[in-house]
mmCIF file of C-alpha atoms and ligand atoms in Angstrom:
data_model
loop_
_atom_site.group_PDB
_atom_site.id
_atom_site.type_symbol
_atom_site.label_atom_id
_atom_site.label_comp_id
_atom_site.label_asym_id
_atom_site.label_seq_id
_atom_site.Cartn_x
_atom_site.Cartn_y
_atom_site.Cartn_z
ATOM 1 C CA LYS A 888 -17.099 16.183 -4.671
ATOM 2 C CA THR A 889 -13.862 17.906 -3.869
ATOM 3 C CA VAL A 890 -12.927 19.594 -0.686
ATOM 4 C CA PRO A 891 -10.707 22.546 -1.547
ATOM 5 C CA VAL A 892 -7.101 21.817 -0.717
ATOM 6 C CA SER A 893 -4.654 24.592 -0.096
ATOM 7 C CA ASP A 894 -1.087 23.995 -1.195
ATOM 8 C CA ASP A 895 0.452 23.951 2.227
ATOM 9 C CA ILE A 896 -1.834 21.337 3.774
ATOM 10 C CA LYS A 897 -0.450 17.822 4.058
ATOM 11 C CA HIS A 898 -2.125 14.815 2.514
ATOM 12 C CA CYS A 899 -2.614 11.343 3.932
ATOM 13 C CA ASN A 900 -4.252 8.166 2.583
ATOM 14 C CA VAL A 901 -6.315 6.104 4.969
ATOM 15 C CA GLY A 902 -9.027 3.475 4.793
ATOM 16 C CA THR A 903 -11.434 1.456 6.879
ATOM 17 C CA ILE A 904 -10.726 -2.262 7.206
ATOM 18 C CA GLY A 905 -12.339 -4.996 9.301
ATOM 19 C CA HIS A 906 -14.996 -7.685 9.380
ATOM 20 C CA ILE A 907 -18.149 -7.395 7.309
ATOM 21 C CA ASP A 908 -21.050 -5.577 9.025
ATOM 22 C CA HIS A 909 -18.864 -4.173 11.771
ATOM 23 C CA GLY A 910 -19.707 -0.666 10.569
ATOM 24 C CA LYS A 911 -16.927 0.437 8.193
ATOM 25 C CA THR A 912 -19.225 2.239 5.773
ATOM 26 C CA THR A 913 -21.347 3.751 8.552
ATOM 27 C CA LEU A 914 -18.152 5.048 10.154
ATOM 28 C CA THR A 915 -16.906 6.506 6.865
ATOM 29 C CA ALA A 916 -20.183 8.400 6.447
ATOM 30 C CA ALA A 917 -20.125 9.487 10.093
ATOM 31 C CA ILE A 918 -16.607 10.927 9.729
ATOM 32 C CA THR A 919 -17.684 13.093 6.788
ATOM 33 C CA LYS A 920 -20.800 14.192 8.670
ATOM 34 C CA VAL A 921 -18.955 15.239 11.804
ATOM 35 C CA LEU A 922 -16.181 16.943 9.835
ATOM 36 C CA GLU A 923 -18.794 18.831 7.835
ATOM 37 C CA GLU A 924 -20.243 20.094 11.094
ATOM 38 C CA GLU A 925 -16.735 21.162 12.054
ATOM 39 C CA GLY A 926 -16.598 23.113 8.792
ATOM 40 C CA TYR A 927 -13.862 21.105 7.070
ATOM 41 C CA SER A 928 -15.574 18.599 4.892
ATOM 42 C CA ARG A 929 -18.592 17.667 2.837
ATOM 43 C CA PHE A 930 -21.012 15.055 4.054
ATOM 44 C CA VAL A 931 -21.127 11.872 1.985
ATOM 45 C CA SER A 932 -24.085 9.630 2.788
ATOM 46 C CA TYR A 933 -23.952 5.913 3.552
ATOM 47 C CA GLU A 934 -25.791 5.176 0.303
ATOM 48 C CA GLU A 935 -23.303 7.128 -1.799
ATOM 49 C CA ILE A 936 -20.367 5.307 -0.217
ATOM 50 C CA ASP A 937 -21.959 1.902 -0.419
ATOM 51 C CA ARG A 938 -22.695 2.312 -4.119
ATOM 52 C CA ALA A 939 -19.025 1.623 -4.757
ATOM 53 C CA PRO A 940 -17.864 2.146 -8.317
ATOM 54 C CA GLU A 941 -15.930 -0.568 -10.057
ATOM 55 C CA GLU A 942 -12.274 0.162 -10.602
ATOM 56 C CA LYS A 943 -9.859 -1.413 -12.952
ATOM 57 C CA ALA A 944 -6.591 -1.595 -11.102
ATOM 58 C CA ARG A 945 -3.929 -3.540 -13.000
ATOM 59 C CA GLY A 946 -6.606 -5.688 -14.553
ATOM 60 C CA VAL A 947 -8.289 -6.531 -11.257
ATOM 61 C CA THR A 948 -11.847 -5.384 -10.683
ATOM 62 C CA ILE A 949 -12.196 -3.815 -7.276
ATOM 63 C CA ASN A 950 -15.270 -2.174 -5.831
ATOM 64 C CA ALA A 951 -14.068 0.757 -3.796
ATOM 65 C CA THR A 952 -15.175 4.247 -2.831
ATOM 66 C CA HIS A 953 -12.741 7.051 -2.189
ATOM 67 C CA VAL A 954 -14.065 9.765 0.059
ATOM 68 C CA GLN A 955 -12.207 12.983 0.740
ATOM 69 C CA TYR A 956 -12.286 15.028 3.910
ATOM 70 C CA ARG A 957 -10.015 17.139 5.993
ATOM 71 C CA THR A 958 -9.297 18.011 9.549
ATOM 72 C CA LYS A 959 -7.666 21.196 10.741
ATOM 73 C CA MET A 960 -4.349 19.430 10.259
ATOM 74 C CA ARG A 961 -4.573 17.386 7.082
ATOM 75 C CA HIS A 962 -6.401 16.436 3.943
ATOM 76 C CA TYR A 963 -7.420 12.783 3.662
ATOM 77 C CA ALA A 964 -8.385 10.363 0.922
ATOM 78 C CA HIS A 965 -10.267 7.490 2.538
ATOM 79 C CA THR A 966 -10.945 4.115 0.918
ATOM 80 C CA ASP A 967 -13.926 1.996 1.866
ATOM 81 C CA CYS A 968 -14.701 -1.277 0.109
ATOM 82 C CA PRO A 969 -18.025 -3.111 0.159
ATOM 83 C CA GLY A 970 -16.888 -6.712 0.377
ATOM 84 C CA HIS A 971 -14.166 -8.804 1.901
ATOM 85 C CA SER A 972 -12.682 -9.819 -1.457
ATOM 86 C CA ASP A 973 -12.559 -6.157 -2.514
ATOM 87 C CA TYR A 974 -10.390 -5.423 0.509
ATOM 88 C CA ILE A 975 -8.092 -8.321 -0.282
ATOM 89 C CA LYS A 976 -7.679 -7.182 -3.883
ATOM 90 C CA ASN A 977 -7.355 -3.527 -2.979
ATOM 91 C CA MET A 978 -4.660 -4.221 -0.430
ATOM 92 C CA ILE A 979 -2.698 -6.831 -2.355
ATOM 93 C CA SER A 980 -2.620 -4.873 -5.611
ATOM 94 C CA GLY A 981 -1.562 -1.747 -3.749
ATOM 95 C CA ALA A 982 -4.451 -0.008 -5.507
ATOM 96 C CA SER A 983 -4.958 2.603 -2.825
ATOM 97 C CA GLN A 984 -1.637 2.683 -0.976
ATOM 98 C CA MET A 985 -2.874 3.409 2.544
ATOM 99 C CA ASP A 986 -0.527 5.320 4.830
ATOM 100 C CA GLY A 987 -2.575 4.146 7.773
ATOM 101 C CA ALA A 988 -5.641 2.013 8.403
ATOM 102 C CA ILE A 989 -8.671 2.348 10.632
ATOM 103 C CA VAL A 990 -9.579 -1.093 11.946
ATOM 104 C CA VAL A 991 -13.290 -1.202 12.718
ATOM 105 C CA VAL A 992 -14.339 -3.860 15.197
ATOM 106 C CA ALA A 993 -17.895 -4.239 16.499
ATOM 107 C CA ALA A 994 -18.162 -4.476 20.275
ATOM 108 C CA THR A 995 -20.973 -6.977 19.758
ATOM 109 C CA ASP A 996 -18.700 -9.535 18.043
ATOM 110 C CA GLY A 997 -15.158 -8.570 18.960
ATOM 111 C CA GLN A 998 -12.419 -9.538 16.489
ATOM 112 C CA MET A 999 -13.545 -11.905 13.750
ATOM 113 C CA PRO A 1000 -11.753 -13.809 10.948
ATOM 114 C CA GLN A 1001 -11.798 -10.882 8.518
ATOM 115 C CA THR A 1002 -10.489 -8.536 11.220
ATOM 116 C CA ARG A 1003 -7.475 -10.813 11.525
ATOM 117 C CA GLU A 1004 -7.061 -11.345 7.803
ATOM 118 C CA HIS A 1005 -7.114 -7.608 7.045
ATOM 119 C CA LEU A 1006 -4.708 -6.895 9.871
ATOM 120 C CA LEU A 1007 -2.316 -9.577 8.644
ATOM 121 C CA LEU A 1008 -2.438 -8.187 5.112
ATOM 122 C CA ALA A 1009 -1.979 -4.642 6.402
ATOM 123 C CA LYS A 1010 1.225 -5.770 8.083
ATOM 124 C CA GLN A 1011 2.426 -7.693 5.062
ATOM 125 C CA ILE A 1012 1.943 -4.832 2.641
ATOM 126 C CA GLY A 1013 3.781 -2.487 4.975
ATOM 127 C CA ILE A 1014 1.063 -0.366 6.588
ATOM 128 C CA LYS A 1015 2.952 0.840 9.633
ATOM 129 C CA ASN A 1016 0.257 2.585 11.616
ATOM 130 C CA ILE A 1017 -3.159 1.480 12.735
ATOM 131 C CA VAL A 1018 -5.937 3.122 14.697
ATOM 132 C CA VAL A 1019 -8.740 0.970 16.101
ATOM 133 C CA PHE A 1020 -12.382 2.018 16.354
ATOM 134 C CA ILE A 1021 -14.519 -0.207 18.588
ATOM 135 C CA ASN A 1022 -17.937 0.363 17.079
ATOM 136 C CA LYS A 1023 -21.510 -0.385 18.201
ATOM 137 C CA VAL A 1024 -20.779 0.406 21.836
ATOM 138 C CA ASP A 1025 -24.426 1.505 22.080
ATOM 139 C CA LEU A 1026 -25.394 -2.177 22.059
ATOM 140 C CA VAL A 1027 -23.250 -3.607 24.868
ATOM 141 C CA ASP A 1028 -22.150 -2.982 28.456
ATOM 142 C CA GLU A 1029 -18.920 -1.190 29.121
ATOM 143 C CA ASP A 1030 -17.107 -4.234 30.494
ATOM 144 C CA VAL A 1031 -17.739 -6.032 27.202
ATOM 145 C CA VAL A 1032 -16.011 -3.137 25.432
ATOM 146 C CA ASP A 1033 -13.135 -3.421 27.915
ATOM 147 C CA LEU A 1034 -12.712 -7.072 26.947
ATOM 148 C CA VAL A 1035 -12.798 -6.293 23.227
ATOM 149 C CA GLU A 1036 -10.120 -3.680 23.775
ATOM 150 C CA ILE A 1037 -7.866 -6.123 25.659
ATOM 151 C CA GLU A 1038 -8.299 -8.688 22.879
ATOM 152 C CA MET A 1039 -7.552 -6.122 20.203
ATOM 153 C CA ARG A 1040 -4.358 -5.019 21.931
ATOM 154 C CA GLU A 1041 -3.218 -8.652 22.075
ATOM 155 C CA LEU A 1042 -4.124 -9.163 18.442
ATOM 156 C CA LEU A 1043 -2.158 -6.063 17.424
ATOM 157 C CA ASN A 1044 0.896 -7.448 19.228
ATOM 158 C CA ASP A 1045 0.425 -10.844 17.576
ATOM 159 C CA PHE A 1046 0.526 -9.215 14.149
ATOM 160 C CA GLY A 1047 3.574 -7.087 14.835
ATOM 161 C CA TYR A 1048 1.863 -3.816 15.720
ATOM 162 C CA ASP A 1049 2.304 -2.010 18.991
ATOM 163 C CA GLY A 1050 -0.622 -3.084 21.151
ATOM 164 C CA ILE A 1051 0.271 -0.578 23.834
ATOM 165 C CA VAL A 1052 0.535 2.700 21.947
ATOM 166 C CA THR A 1053 -2.035 2.053 19.218
ATOM 167 C CA PRO A 1054 -5.010 4.329 19.908
ATOM 168 C CA ILE A 1055 -8.277 2.465 20.483
ATOM 169 C CA ILE A 1056 -11.364 4.678 20.325
ATOM 170 C CA ARG A 1057 -14.838 3.550 21.400
ATOM 171 C CA GLY A 1058 -18.021 4.809 19.855
ATOM 172 C CA SER A 1059 -21.095 4.339 17.795
ATOM 173 C CA ALA A 1060 -20.812 5.290 14.150
ATOM 174 C CA LYS A 1061 -24.546 4.877 13.772
ATOM 175 C CA LEU A 1062 -25.370 7.333 16.557
ATOM 176 C CA ALA A 1063 -22.840 9.835 15.211
ATOM 177 C CA LEU A 1064 -24.385 9.534 11.769
ATOM 178 C CA GLN A 1065 -27.808 10.152 13.277
ATOM 179 C CA GLY A 1066 -26.570 13.419 14.780
ATOM 180 C CA ASP A 1067 -26.094 12.259 18.354
ATOM 181 C CA ASN A 1068 -23.737 14.662 20.130
ATOM 182 C CA SER A 1069 -22.833 12.440 23.076
ATOM 183 C CA GLU A 1070 -19.571 10.713 23.944
ATOM 184 C CA MET A 1071 -20.641 7.666 21.954
ATOM 185 C CA GLY A 1072 -21.742 9.747 18.991
ATOM 186 C CA LYS A 1073 -20.076 12.834 17.576
ATOM 187 C CA LYS A 1074 -17.422 13.048 20.300
ATOM 188 C CA SER A 1075 -16.126 9.570 19.507
ATOM 189 C CA ILE A 1076 -15.582 10.605 15.884
ATOM 190 C CA ILE A 1077 -13.724 13.719 16.960
ATOM 191 C CA SER A 1078 -11.497 11.560 19.193
ATOM 192 C CA LEU A 1079 -10.938 9.154 16.314
ATOM 193 C CA MET A 1080 -9.861 11.921 13.942
ATOM 194 C CA LYS A 1081 -7.551 13.365 16.582
ATOM 195 C CA ALA A 1082 -5.977 9.907 17.005
ATOM 196 C CA ILE A 1083 -5.556 9.568 13.230
ATOM 197 C CA ASP A 1084 -4.034 13.054 12.925
ATOM 198 C CA GLU A 1085 -1.570 12.278 15.689
ATOM 199 C CA HIS A 1086 -0.787 8.597 15.259
ATOM 200 C CA ILE A 1087 -0.536 8.220 11.487
ATOM 201 C CA PRO A 1088 2.458 10.231 10.281
ATOM 202 C CA THR A 1089 2.319 12.159 7.023
ATOM 203 C CA PRO A 1090 4.345 10.226 4.464
ATOM 204 C CA THR A 1091 7.508 12.035 3.525
ATOM 205 C CA ARG A 1092 10.045 11.567 0.788
ATOM 206 C CA ASP A 1093 12.993 9.619 2.103
ATOM 207 C CA THR A 1094 16.030 11.829 1.575
ATOM 208 C CA THR A 1095 18.232 10.230 4.226
ATOM 209 C CA SER A 1096 18.569 6.606 3.041
ATOM 210 C CA PRO A 1097 21.158 5.727 0.356
ATOM 211 C CA PHE A 1098 19.962 6.836 -3.063
ATOM 212 C CA ILE A 1099 18.043 4.677 -5.533
ATOM 213 C CA LEU A 1100 17.508 5.679 -9.145
ATOM 214 C CA PRO A 1101 15.291 3.314 -11.164
ATOM 215 C CA ILE A 1102 16.465 3.574 -14.750
ATOM 216 C CA ASP A 1103 13.787 4.418 -17.308
ATOM 217 C CA ASP A 1104 16.070 5.098 -20.244
ATOM 218 C CA ALA A 1105 19.701 5.557 -21.249
ATOM 219 C CA PHE A 1106 21.644 7.190 -24.078
ATOM 220 C CA THR A 1107 25.174 8.045 -25.132
ATOM 221 C CA VAL A 1108 26.650 11.520 -25.176
ATOM 222 C CA PRO A 1109 29.436 11.393 -27.764
ATOM 223 C CA GLY A 1110 32.804 12.078 -26.194
ATOM 224 C CA ARG A 1111 31.416 11.853 -22.646
ATOM 225 C CA GLY A 1112 29.795 8.494 -22.046
ATOM 226 C CA THR A 1113 26.541 6.912 -20.946
ATOM 227 C CA VAL A 1114 23.708 8.863 -19.326
ATOM 228 C CA VAL A 1115 20.957 7.040 -17.409
ATOM 229 C CA ILE A 1116 17.590 8.716 -16.909
ATOM 230 C CA GLY A 1117 15.035 8.301 -14.146
ATOM 231 C CA THR A 1118 13.230 9.790 -11.160
ATOM 232 C CA LEU A 1119 15.235 9.573 -7.945
ATOM 233 C CA GLU A 1120 13.162 7.336 -5.693
ATOM 234 C CA ARG A 1121 15.081 7.788 -2.484
ATOM 235 C CA GLY A 1122 17.985 9.701 -0.976
ATOM 236 C CA VAL A 1123 20.310 12.376 -2.302
ATOM 237 C CA ILE A 1124 22.723 11.813 -5.193
ATOM 238 C CA LYS A 1125 25.898 13.882 -5.486
ATOM 239 C CA LYS A 1126 28.563 14.342 -8.112
ATOM 240 C CA ASN A 1127 31.406 11.830 -7.674
ATOM 241 C CA ASP A 1128 29.294 9.520 -5.487
ATOM 242 C CA GLU A 1129 30.307 5.884 -5.711
ATOM 243 C CA ALA A 1130 27.500 3.976 -7.328
ATOM 244 C CA GLU A 1131 26.480 0.573 -8.545
ATOM 245 C CA LEU A 1132 24.365 -0.511 -11.463
ATOM 246 C CA LEU A 1133 22.110 -3.397 -10.429
ATOM 247 C CA GLY A 1134 19.623 -5.702 -12.131
ATOM 248 C CA PHE A 1135 19.240 -8.641 -14.547
ATOM 249 C CA ASN A 1136 22.056 -10.441 -12.696
ATOM 250 C CA VAL A 1137 24.400 -7.487 -13.261
ATOM 251 C CA LYS A 1138 26.306 -5.784 -10.438
ATOM 252 C CA LYS A 1139 28.607 -3.197 -11.866
ATOM 253 C CA SER A 1140 30.538 -0.564 -9.928
ATOM 254 C CA THR A 1141 30.579 2.926 -11.355
ATOM 255 C CA SER A 1142 30.540 6.506 -10.147
ATOM 256 C CA VAL A 1143 28.586 9.673 -10.790
ATOM 257 C CA ALA A 1144 30.476 11.863 -13.266
ATOM 258 C CA ASP A 1145 27.717 14.405 -13.699
ATOM 259 C CA ILE A 1146 24.081 15.040 -12.793
ATOM 260 C CA GLN A 1147 21.716 16.921 -15.051
ATOM 261 C CA ILE A 1148 18.272 18.319 -14.367
ATOM 262 C CA PHE A 1149 16.482 19.957 -17.295
ATOM 263 C CA LYS A 1150 19.743 19.808 -19.272
ATOM 264 C CA LYS A 1151 21.635 21.774 -16.618
ATOM 265 C CA SER A 1152 24.512 20.298 -14.668
ATOM 266 C CA VAL A 1153 23.867 20.314 -10.898
ATOM 267 C CA PRO A 1154 26.083 19.252 -7.959
ATOM 268 C CA SER A 1155 23.373 17.123 -6.325
ATOM 269 C CA ALA A 1156 19.721 16.097 -6.558
ATOM 270 C CA GLU A 1157 17.045 14.897 -4.151
ATOM 271 C CA ALA A 1158 14.347 12.204 -4.078
ATOM 272 C CA GLY A 1159 11.445 13.087 -6.363
ATOM 273 C CA GLU A 1160 13.576 14.793 -9.000
ATOM 274 C CA ASN A 1161 13.808 13.649 -12.573
ATOM 275 C CA LEU A 1162 17.393 13.514 -13.672
ATOM 276 C CA GLY A 1163 20.074 12.246 -15.963
ATOM 277 C CA VAL A 1164 23.267 10.786 -14.539
ATOM 278 C CA LEU A 1165 26.489 10.467 -16.495
ATOM 279 C CA VAL A 1166 28.033 7.216 -15.253
ATOM 280 C CA ARG A 1167 31.748 6.431 -15.508
ATOM 281 C CA GLY A 1168 33.021 3.377 -17.334
ATOM 282 C CA VAL A 1169 29.634 1.965 -18.358
ATOM 283 C CA ARG A 1170 28.858 1.074 -21.955
ATOM 284 C CA LEU A 1171 25.346 1.837 -23.210
ATOM 285 C CA GLN A 1172 24.837 -1.841 -24.077
ATOM 286 C CA ALA A 1173 25.324 -2.751 -20.407
ATOM 287 C CA VAL A 1174 22.349 -0.663 -19.306
ATOM 288 C CA GLU A 1175 18.807 -1.937 -19.438
ATOM 289 C CA ARG A 1176 15.547 -0.263 -18.505
ATOM 290 C CA GLY A 1177 14.512 -1.664 -15.119
ATOM 291 C CA MET A 1178 18.008 -1.639 -13.654
ATOM 292 C CA LEU A 1179 18.715 0.576 -10.678
ATOM 293 C CA LEU A 1180 21.571 2.935 -10.018
ATOM 294 C CA CYS A 1181 22.202 2.748 -6.265
ATOM 295 C CA ALA A 1182 24.670 4.088 -3.751
ATOM 296 C CA ARG A 1183 27.467 1.522 -3.887
ATOM 297 C CA GLY A 1184 27.077 -1.318 -1.407
ATOM 298 C CA SER A 1185 23.618 -0.233 -0.260
ATOM 299 C CA MET A 1186 21.480 -2.699 -2.204
ATOM 300 C CA ASP A 1187 21.786 -6.171 -3.579
ATOM 301 C CA ILE A 1188 20.115 -8.231 -6.235
ATOM 302 C CA SER A 1189 18.062 -11.293 -5.358
ATOM 303 C CA ASN A 1190 15.867 -13.653 -7.288
ATOM 304 C CA CYS A 1191 13.808 -15.441 -4.675
ATOM 305 C CA PHE A 1192 11.182 -14.125 -2.298
ATOM 306 C CA GLU A 1193 7.974 -14.866 -0.438
ATOM 307 C CA SER A 1194 4.965 -13.107 -1.808
ATOM 308 C CA GLU A 1195 1.373 -12.407 -0.969
ATOM 309 C CA ILE A 1196 -0.483 -12.984 -4.208
ATOM 310 C CA TYR A 1197 -4.049 -12.850 -5.545
ATOM 311 C CA PHE A 1198 -5.168 -14.767 -8.639
ATOM 312 C CA LEU A 1199 -7.898 -13.116 -10.674
ATOM 313 C CA THR A 1200 -11.115 -14.951 -11.413
ATOM 314 C CA LYS A 1201 -12.087 -15.848 -14.948
ATOM 315 C CA SER A 1202 -14.554 -12.949 -15.066
ATOM 316 C CA GLU A 1203 -11.797 -10.564 -13.959
ATOM 317 C CA GLY A 1204 -9.768 -11.701 -16.943
ATOM 318 C CA GLY A 1205 -7.841 -14.324 -15.011
ATOM 319 C CA ARG A 1206 -7.301 -18.035 -15.373
ATOM 320 C CA SER A 1207 -10.001 -20.639 -15.318
ATOM 321 C CA LYS A 1208 -7.713 -23.314 -13.887
ATOM 322 C CA PRO A 1209 -5.990 -23.453 -10.510
ATOM 323 C CA VAL A 1210 -2.283 -22.793 -10.032
ATOM 324 C CA THR A 1211 0.042 -25.424 -8.632
ATOM 325 C CA SER A 1212 3.812 -25.395 -8.116
ATOM 326 C CA LYS A 1213 6.264 -24.766 -10.958
ATOM 327 C CA TYR A 1214 3.907 -22.285 -12.559
ATOM 328 C CA ILE A 1215 6.069 -20.309 -15.015
ATOM 329 C CA GLN A 1216 5.032 -16.917 -16.460
ATOM 330 C CA GLN A 1217 6.112 -13.333 -17.069
ATOM 331 C CA PHE A 1218 6.551 -11.182 -13.969
ATOM 332 C CA PHE A 1219 6.016 -7.387 -14.276
ATOM 333 C CA SER A 1220 7.107 -4.801 -11.718
ATOM 334 C CA LYS A 1221 7.930 -1.108 -12.036
ATOM 335 C CA THR A 1222 9.403 -0.739 -15.533
ATOM 336 C CA TRP A 1223 10.725 -4.256 -16.035
ATOM 337 C CA ASN A 1224 9.564 -7.777 -16.690
ATOM 338 C CA ILE A 1225 11.211 -11.155 -16.486
ATOM 339 C CA LEU A 1226 10.338 -14.837 -16.447
ATOM 340 C CA CYS A 1227 9.376 -16.190 -13.025
ATOM 341 C CA ARG A 1228 8.370 -19.420 -11.350
ATOM 342 C CA VAL A 1229 5.671 -19.576 -8.670
ATOM 343 C CA ASP A 1230 5.732 -22.352 -6.070
ATOM 344 C CA VAL A 1231 2.860 -22.970 -3.689
ATOM 345 C CA LYS A 1232 2.931 -24.946 -0.427
ATOM 346 C CA GLU A 1233 3.394 -28.634 -0.995
ATOM 347 C CA GLY A 1234 0.232 -30.364 -2.106
ATOM 348 C CA GLU A 1235 -1.711 -27.104 -2.300
ATOM 349 C CA MET A 1236 -3.195 -25.251 -5.210
ATOM 350 C CA ILE A 1237 -4.605 -21.772 -5.636
ATOM 351 C CA MET A 1238 -7.970 -21.334 -7.296
ATOM 352 C CA PRO A 1239 -8.727 -18.214 -9.344
ATOM 353 C CA GLY A 1240 -10.229 -15.687 -6.891
ATOM 354 C CA GLU A 1241 -8.048 -16.890 -4.023
ATOM 355 C CA HIS A 1242 -5.057 -15.336 -2.352
ATOM 356 C CA ALA A 1243 -2.079 -17.147 -0.883
ATOM 357 C CA ARG A 1244 1.479 -16.957 0.325
ATOM 358 C CA VAL A 1245 3.815 -18.301 -2.372
ATOM 359 C CA ILE A 1246 7.512 -18.443 -3.204
ATOM 360 C CA ILE A 1247 8.554 -16.733 -6.422
ATOM 361 C CA THR A 1248 11.855 -17.289 -8.206
ATOM 362 C CA LEU A 1249 12.959 -14.883 -10.945
ATOM 363 C CA LEU A 1250 15.081 -15.978 -13.881
ATOM 364 C CA ARG A 1251 17.641 -13.281 -13.050
ATOM 365 C CA GLY A 1252 18.514 -11.340 -9.910
ATOM 366 C CA MET A 1253 16.833 -7.962 -9.558
ATOM 367 C CA VAL A 1254 16.744 -5.361 -6.807
ATOM 368 C CA LEU A 1255 13.588 -6.107 -4.855
ATOM 369 C CA LEU A 1256 12.106 -4.061 -2.056
ATOM 370 C CA GLU A 1257 9.687 -5.483 0.460
ATOM 371 C CA GLY A 1258 6.259 -4.043 -0.280
ATOM 372 C CA GLN A 1259 6.984 -3.723 -3.993
ATOM 373 C CA SER A 1260 3.950 -4.653 -6.054
ATOM 374 C CA PHE A 1261 3.891 -6.714 -9.230
ATOM 375 C CA THR A 1262 1.619 -8.516 -11.648
ATOM 376 C CA ILE A 1263 1.906 -11.801 -13.469
ATOM 377 C CA ARG A 1264 0.647 -11.998 -17.026
ATOM 378 C CA GLU A 1265 -0.179 -14.839 -19.370
ATOM 379 C CA ASN A 1266 -0.403 -13.866 -23.046
ATOM 380 C CA ASN A 1267 -0.498 -10.179 -22.058
ATOM 381 C CA GLN A 1268 -3.454 -10.744 -19.727
ATOM 382 C CA THR A 1269 -3.007 -10.001 -16.028
ATOM 383 C CA VAL A 1270 -3.764 -13.180 -14.100
ATOM 384 C CA ALA A 1271 -2.321 -12.291 -10.708
ATOM 385 C CA THR A 1272 -1.294 -9.318 -8.621
ATOM 386 C CA GLY A 1273 0.921 -9.387 -5.579
ATOM 387 C CA ILE A 1274 3.406 -7.830 -3.237
ATOM 388 C CA VAL A 1275 6.973 -8.794 -2.337
ATOM 389 C CA ALA A 1276 6.657 -9.826 1.305
ATOM 390 C CA LYS A 1277 10.043 -11.251 2.310
ATOM 391 C CA ILE A 1278 13.294 -11.570 0.371
ATOM 392 C CA LEU A 1279 14.820 -15.051 0.718
ATOM 393 C CA PRO A 1280 18.576 -15.661 0.844
HETATM 394 P P1 GDP B 760 -19.630 -2.682 6.948
HETATM 395 O O1 GDP B 760 -20.004 -3.962 6.277
HETATM 396 O O2 GDP B 760 -18.465 -2.899 7.883
HETATM 397 O O3 GDP B 760 -19.423 -1.543 6.022
HETATM 398 O O4 GDP B 760 -20.863 -2.306 7.928
HETATM 399 P P2 GDP B 760 -22.014 -1.228 7.739
HETATM 400 O O5 GDP B 760 -21.487 0.157 7.951
HETATM 401 O O6 GDP B 760 -22.735 -1.485 6.477
HETATM 402 O O7 GDP B 760 -22.932 -1.571 9.005
HETATM 403 C C1 GDP B 760 -23.529 -2.841 9.150
HETATM 404 C C2 GDP B 760 -24.773 -2.704 9.996
HETATM 405 O O8 GDP B 760 -24.422 -2.298 11.297
HETATM 406 C C3 GDP B 760 -25.761 -1.673 9.465
HETATM 407 O O9 GDP B 760 -27.057 -2.147 9.627
HETATM 408 C C4 GDP B 760 -25.483 -0.469 10.347
HETATM 409 O O10 GDP B 760 -26.623 0.366 10.487
HETATM 410 C C5 GDP B 760 -25.155 -1.128 11.665
HETATM 411 N N1 GDP B 760 -24.288 -0.288 12.490
HETATM 412 C C6 GDP B 760 -23.170 0.342 12.115
HETATM 413 N N2 GDP B 760 -22.635 1.033 13.143
HETATM 414 C C7 GDP B 760 -23.440 0.822 14.195
HETATM 415 C C8 GDP B 760 -23.435 1.289 15.553
HETATM 416 O O11 GDP B 760 -22.549 1.992 15.993
HETATM 417 N N3 GDP B 760 -24.455 0.853 16.355
HETATM 418 C C9 GDP B 760 -25.432 0.035 15.906
HETATM 419 N N4 GDP B 760 -26.391 -0.316 16.758
HETATM 420 N N5 GDP B 760 -25.482 -0.403 14.624
HETATM 421 C C10 GDP B 760 -24.500 -0.021 13.799
HETATM 422 MG MG1 MG B 761 -19.426 -1.497 3.947
#
């Protein structure tokens, strides 16, 4: 089921989140229906979406459906999950990296525990933009919807979103899905898509921040020196830039002697490009896969951070026993791994299948970015997946 995508149209990843039974799947189906009528999409029925396939993401089993559609402006991949725990796993493992989320809240209930939990996670994993859909407005009076909206704006503020500018659309996904053309039906979906188009920015490559090159490999060019290889994650790198090699407790100043792309020397390169960098005064033995080459002074190494983490159940390949403090295992992120210690809140323990906020200490200092995802493995089996939430001093 692919909607044709032309090369020049922008892409954006979104997803429905919110409390069970508030209408996330109905809304997902309604969006595809209305956009099909507009001539942009293909209708995907409720039943097709709800029959979510199982995915293996980093060893975690997640039930999730990805639906595609487009508006005049953009192409979208939309994730809908059947159950609460699927949302938790999907969000914490970074399985479907949402650029923006559609929070569905039923006017009949208002915000509920899972609305809050998903919103909190959305914030913690770095989803910057939210659009709210107050659903089931066909079942309540307008002043009830007004109250739900006021509550939602307060909740958004409480979780660090902008409760004033966040678009809140009211409608009935069910009516829209049934072909109702009224304000509550089709028109509410059109307003929602307009709000998503306008409020959730298209992700762009960051070419303005100081450069970061995660090192995948390194080799020696006889007579010249050490070349590190990787894909520039961020920024622009130029010949003679002052740089720093960071990771595994190492902080070594160097500079960019040459940049090569496809074996040709170039004066500069931009985020997204695969390149080799000849670094001055660095021995090959000093470089390790997993280190970063960064603009000098722009990044630092750290070995302690708060994390949002999910422990897999036994049937997902995880542990059978709970985790308590001083849990020591191998930590995997990007291209590197290192020994780590997990500490939980005093007196608490985490059961397999649960998620929690924990403090993780790495054996050596690495460059860590908030939002970076990782896994923890025991005997080569993934037992946990998580996200770096807050670097600690
Ligand atoms: P999810 O668990 O959030 O995916 O919720 P569903 O989309 O499965 O919807 C849960 C129930 O609410 C279903 O019985 C839907 O038919 C019903 N429902 C969804 N949207 C609306 C709506 O706008 N109005 C009414 N009256 N019922 C709705
Ligand atoms: Mg559902």
